[in-house]
Every structure is written in C-alpha cells, then in structure tokens.
Short mmCIF file of C-alpha atoms in Angstrom, two decimals:
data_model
loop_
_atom_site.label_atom_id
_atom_site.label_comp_id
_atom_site.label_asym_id
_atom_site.label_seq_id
_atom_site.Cartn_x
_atom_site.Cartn_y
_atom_site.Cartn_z
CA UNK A 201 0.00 0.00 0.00
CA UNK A 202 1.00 3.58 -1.04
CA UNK A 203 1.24 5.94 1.60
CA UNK A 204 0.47 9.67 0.01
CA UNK A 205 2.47 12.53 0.73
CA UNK A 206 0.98 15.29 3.10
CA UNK A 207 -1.06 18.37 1.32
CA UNK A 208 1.11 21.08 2.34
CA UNK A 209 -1.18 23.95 4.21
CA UNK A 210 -0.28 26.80 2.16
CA UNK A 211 -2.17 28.72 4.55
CA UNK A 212 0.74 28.40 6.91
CA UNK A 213 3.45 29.30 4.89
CA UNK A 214 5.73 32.79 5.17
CA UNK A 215 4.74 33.53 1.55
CA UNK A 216 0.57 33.47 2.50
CA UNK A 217 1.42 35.62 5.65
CA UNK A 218 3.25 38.39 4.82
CA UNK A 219 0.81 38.67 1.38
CA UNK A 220 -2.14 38.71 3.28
CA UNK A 221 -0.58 41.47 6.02
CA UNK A 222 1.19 43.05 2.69
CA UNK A 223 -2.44 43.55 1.04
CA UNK A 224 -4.27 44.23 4.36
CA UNK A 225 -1.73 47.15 5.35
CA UNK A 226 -1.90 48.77 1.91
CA UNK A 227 -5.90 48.92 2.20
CA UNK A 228 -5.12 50.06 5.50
CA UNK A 229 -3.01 52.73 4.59
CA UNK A 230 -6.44 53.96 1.89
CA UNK A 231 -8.41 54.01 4.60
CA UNK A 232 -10.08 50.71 3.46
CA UNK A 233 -10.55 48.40 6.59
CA UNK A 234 -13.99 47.38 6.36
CA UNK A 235 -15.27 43.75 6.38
CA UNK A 236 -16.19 44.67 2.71
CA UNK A 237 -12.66 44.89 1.68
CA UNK A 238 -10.62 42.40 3.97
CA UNK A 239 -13.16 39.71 2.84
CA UNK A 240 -12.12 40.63 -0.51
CA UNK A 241 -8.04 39.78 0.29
CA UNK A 242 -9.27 36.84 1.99
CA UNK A 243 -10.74 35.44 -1.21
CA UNK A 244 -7.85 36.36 -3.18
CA UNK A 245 -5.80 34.51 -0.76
CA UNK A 246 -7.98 31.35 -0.71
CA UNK A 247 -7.28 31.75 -4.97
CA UNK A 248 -3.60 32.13 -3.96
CA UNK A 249 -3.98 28.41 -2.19
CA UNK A 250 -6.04 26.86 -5.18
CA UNK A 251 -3.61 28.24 -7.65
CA UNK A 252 -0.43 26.61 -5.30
CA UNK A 253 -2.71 23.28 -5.35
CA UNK A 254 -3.53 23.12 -8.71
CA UNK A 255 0.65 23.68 -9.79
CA UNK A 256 1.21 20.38 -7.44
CA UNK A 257 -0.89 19.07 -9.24
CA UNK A 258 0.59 19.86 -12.93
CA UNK A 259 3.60 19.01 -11.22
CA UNK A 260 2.46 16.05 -9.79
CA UNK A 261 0.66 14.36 -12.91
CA UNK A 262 2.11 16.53 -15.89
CA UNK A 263 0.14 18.40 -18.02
CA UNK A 264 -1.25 15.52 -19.90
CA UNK A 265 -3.18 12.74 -18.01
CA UNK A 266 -4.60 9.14 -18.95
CA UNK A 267 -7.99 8.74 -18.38
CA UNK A 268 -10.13 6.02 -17.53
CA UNK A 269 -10.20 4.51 -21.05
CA UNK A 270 -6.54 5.27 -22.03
CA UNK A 271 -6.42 7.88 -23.80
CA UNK A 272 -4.54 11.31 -23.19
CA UNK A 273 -5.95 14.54 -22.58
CA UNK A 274 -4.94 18.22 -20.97
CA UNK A 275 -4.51 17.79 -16.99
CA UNK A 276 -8.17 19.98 -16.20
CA UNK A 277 -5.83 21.28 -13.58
CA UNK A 278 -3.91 23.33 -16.60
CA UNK A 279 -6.82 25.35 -17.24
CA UNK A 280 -8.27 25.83 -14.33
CA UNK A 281 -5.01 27.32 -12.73
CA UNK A 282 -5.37 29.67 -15.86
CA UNK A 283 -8.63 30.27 -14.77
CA UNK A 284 -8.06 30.99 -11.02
CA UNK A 285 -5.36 33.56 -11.93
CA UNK A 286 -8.00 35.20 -13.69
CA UNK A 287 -9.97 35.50 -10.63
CA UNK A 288 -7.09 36.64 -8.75
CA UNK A 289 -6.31 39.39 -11.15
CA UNK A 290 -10.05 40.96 -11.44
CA UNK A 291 -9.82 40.58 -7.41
CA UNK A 292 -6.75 42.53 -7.29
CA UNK A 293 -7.58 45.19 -9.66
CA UNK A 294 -10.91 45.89 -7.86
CA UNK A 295 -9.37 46.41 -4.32
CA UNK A 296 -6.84 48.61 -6.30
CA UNK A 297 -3.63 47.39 -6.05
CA UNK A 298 -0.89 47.79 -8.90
CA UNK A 299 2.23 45.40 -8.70
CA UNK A 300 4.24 48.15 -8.04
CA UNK A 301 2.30 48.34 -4.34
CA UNK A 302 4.00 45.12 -3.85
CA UNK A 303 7.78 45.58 -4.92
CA UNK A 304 7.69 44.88 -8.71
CA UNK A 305 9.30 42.00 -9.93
CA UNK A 306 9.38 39.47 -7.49
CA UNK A 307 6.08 41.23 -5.68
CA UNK A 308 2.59 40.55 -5.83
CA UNK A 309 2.69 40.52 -9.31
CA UNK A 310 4.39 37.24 -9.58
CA UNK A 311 0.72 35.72 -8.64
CA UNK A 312 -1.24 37.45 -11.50
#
C-alpha cells in the first residue's frame, strides 16, 4: 500500500502571511478596513492556495493525463489554474492594487 504525501497547508506558509498582512496594510493605509474589503483579500488569498494546489498538481501528474479509457488529454488542472489567476487578477484590480504596491518583480505581481 502507497502511503500519500501530506497536502502542504499553504495557509501556513511565510509567503501566504506576509501577502495577506502586505495587502491588508496597503488597504489600511487607503483608509479601506472594512469587512467589505478584507473579505475581498481573503478570497484572493484562498485563490492564492487553489492556484499553489492546482501547480502540485501539474507538477504532480504533468500536463497531460490518462484517463479512464486510455487515452490522453490536458490535466483539467492546466486550465483551471489559468482560470483561477483570472480571478485573482479581477480581485486585485478591484481592491486597487498595482504590482508596483507590492515591490515589482518578485512582488505581488508574480501571482497574477
């Protein structure tokens, strides 16, 4: 019997904590504390997880996959990363960040 490797709890990570007090401190410094707002960075940071899950994934099983009769088709995983980066981006524009907020290269902007 296989034993499967641990889901790592992205939630727990340095990266997810200092974006999530990174975000909240910039709508902070607008003015922009209400629940309105930091329910908005929470979503994008439950995105942020689902984006890290669905790369283990890819990385995981490739970006092709057998399916139950043999053949080969895209890992769903591919496009629904693609997808959830979408979600992220719309999310970030609308609570107004830029990447710049977040340092450029190597920022914030590295999730879009």
């Amino acid at each position: 019997m296989a034993v499967c490797a641990k889901k790592p709890d992205y939630r727990k990570t340095k990266d997810f904590k200092a974006l999530r007090a990174a975000m909240l401190e910039k709508l902070a410094l607008r003015g922009l504390e209400e629940t309105a707002y930091t329910d908005k960075v929470d979503e994008y940071m439950d995105f942020w997880v689902r984006r890290r899950e669905l790369r283990d994934d890819v990385d995981a099983r490739g970006l092709t996959v057998t399916d139950e009769r043999g053949r080969i088709s895209e890992n769903r995983s591919v496009s629904l990363e693609i997808q959830v980066s979408r979600q992220m981006l719309a999310l970030f524009t609308a609570l107004g960040f830029k990447p710049e907020d977040f340092g450029g290269a190597g920022g914030a902007d590295d999730e879009l």
